[in-house]
Amino acid sequence: MTDSTTATKTADHSERTERTFDPIEDTGADEILSELRAWLAINWDPDLTVGEWWERLGLAGWSAPGLPETAYGRSMARADTVLVAQEISKFGALGAPGGLGLLLAAPTIATHGTREQIDLYVRDIVTGQKAWCQLFSEPQAGSDLAGLQTKAVRDGDEWVINGQKVWTSGGQYADLGMLLARTDPNVPKHAGISYFAFDMRQEGVDVRPLREMTGHALFNEVFLTDARVADSALIGGVNNGWAAANTTLMNERAGLGSGGGNAAGGDSAPPGTVLGALTRRAGDYVEGGSTKGSRRSRAGDGDGESGSGAGGVFSIMRGGPGLLIRLAQKNGASKDAGVRQDLVRLYTLTELGRFNALRLKAVKEQDGDIPGLANVSKLAMSQIVRLTRDLGLQIIGPFGMLHAYDADDKASLGQATGDPFVGGITEMALFAQAPSIYGGTDQIQRNIIGERVLGLPKEPNNDRVTPFSELPKNA
């Protein structure tokens, strides 16, 4: 090989390696985003009410583009849906209604519901008309979710519900809930569960917020006493609730995992009828909202409970390594080699999550799948949150001993420290224990990967063959 040939090959290799991966150009998303920009230029109007704007966004398929086209979506891959949400924010328009309706209920009903149920429930989700919560976990049925004891007894065309749920995110603001209840105790526990779209705004529903050490009350316990739900609200058929529940859990783990876009949170107006955002001006929820195309989204409604406002825990999670890098450069912590190394670790983990989402998109376009990737992503997010906690506290130093428990304290803390994100970092430090528990503990994720993906033997038990009524239970 001649020197000139070697030089040419070296130059070619250098040109290839210097070119960075472009997630828009290299995944074919540019055409999608061009269509979205053109649609936004015509349709975004900050003087619309939130409800009017979400009606446009949802019925055009841009609120939940990952849903099937037959369920008010555009059948996009998750990686592309993240780009869509980012593009709406960049344009300066109000984003899609957030919450568990869009993340969990809509894809579950789109998969297991009837045409009538899709038109009744999914339409109201993508247009933000109704907010949802998840009525799954119970005091004695958390990791062993199939051991739930909330009962549903048929009474004509309705079911009567009695029981208790716990760790219900946003229950105090929800119009509807995804309810798992036992409809047949005389079959094995997984076989006797049904899934309902449950009205939270009725007598017999007692929602009690659980105040966390962050100062917020994101979670609730819910007591159901002779509450009622129509038989027409049964999703997937009687005693088929476990299949529908697994669809919900799969979407939860994928959405909350690394690369999932943190779909449950978000800087947007709150959906549903309870907090009253639907009649407010849409432009008031975005920066520069007096004009069209203002190019930046601002923080959420600021109800003080979700932690999604400026400097809140979800802002810190979405900011990722970039936010912490800026903080470290600002206060000089970036001079510490250990801090720089951990920032690289954090960046690497978040990029791996993004690349895994793109891998899944490519495989699904070939009608394939990557078994267990949602569980791997959920585990990765737990690791990312813990590293963000430790790194954030290391960067802000002694300020990490201070925390704001309400909006007034947060404003005072920002003035005292000169940094509006200090309160968010201390909130993250207190909140960081939660992601490894909610949505299925890290231990459950590892069990699923071991048993369902790697084919390892399950722990011996007779739960799958013994009627639920005969299984031992805690008092």
PDB file of N, CA, C and O in Angstrom, residues 42 212 328 358:
ATOM      1  N   ILE A  42     -49.535  26.945  11.170  1.00  0.00           N
ATOM      2  CA  ILE A  42     -50.914  27.254  10.790  1.00  0.00           C
ATOM      3  C   ILE A  42     -51.842  27.228  11.997  1.00  0.00           C
ATOM      4  O   ILE A  42     -52.745  28.062  12.119  1.00  0.00           O
ATOM      5  N   GLU A 212     -44.829  13.612  51.246  1.00  0.00           N
ATOM      6  CA  GLU A 212     -43.506  12.994  51.155  1.00  0.00           C
ATOM      7  C   GLU A 212     -42.456  13.875  51.826  1.00  0.00           C
ATOM      8  O   GLU A 212     -42.715  15.018  52.167  1.00  0.00           O
ATOM      9  N   ALA A 328     -21.923  23.150  37.315  1.00  0.00           N
ATOM     10  CA  ALA A 328     -20.543  22.886  37.728  1.00  0.00           C
ATOM     11  C   ALA A 328     -19.586  23.924  37.155  1.00  0.00           C
ATOM     12  O   ALA A 328     -18.634  24.362  37.824  1.00  0.00           O
ATOM     13  N   LEU A 358     -33.528   4.269  19.950  1.00  0.00           N
ATOM     14  CA  LEU A 358     -33.369   4.243  18.495  1.00  0.00           C
ATOM     15  C   LEU A 358     -33.204   2.817  17.984  1.00  0.00           C
ATOM     16  O   LEU A 358     -33.703   2.464  16.908  1.00  0.00           O
TER      17      LEU A 358
END
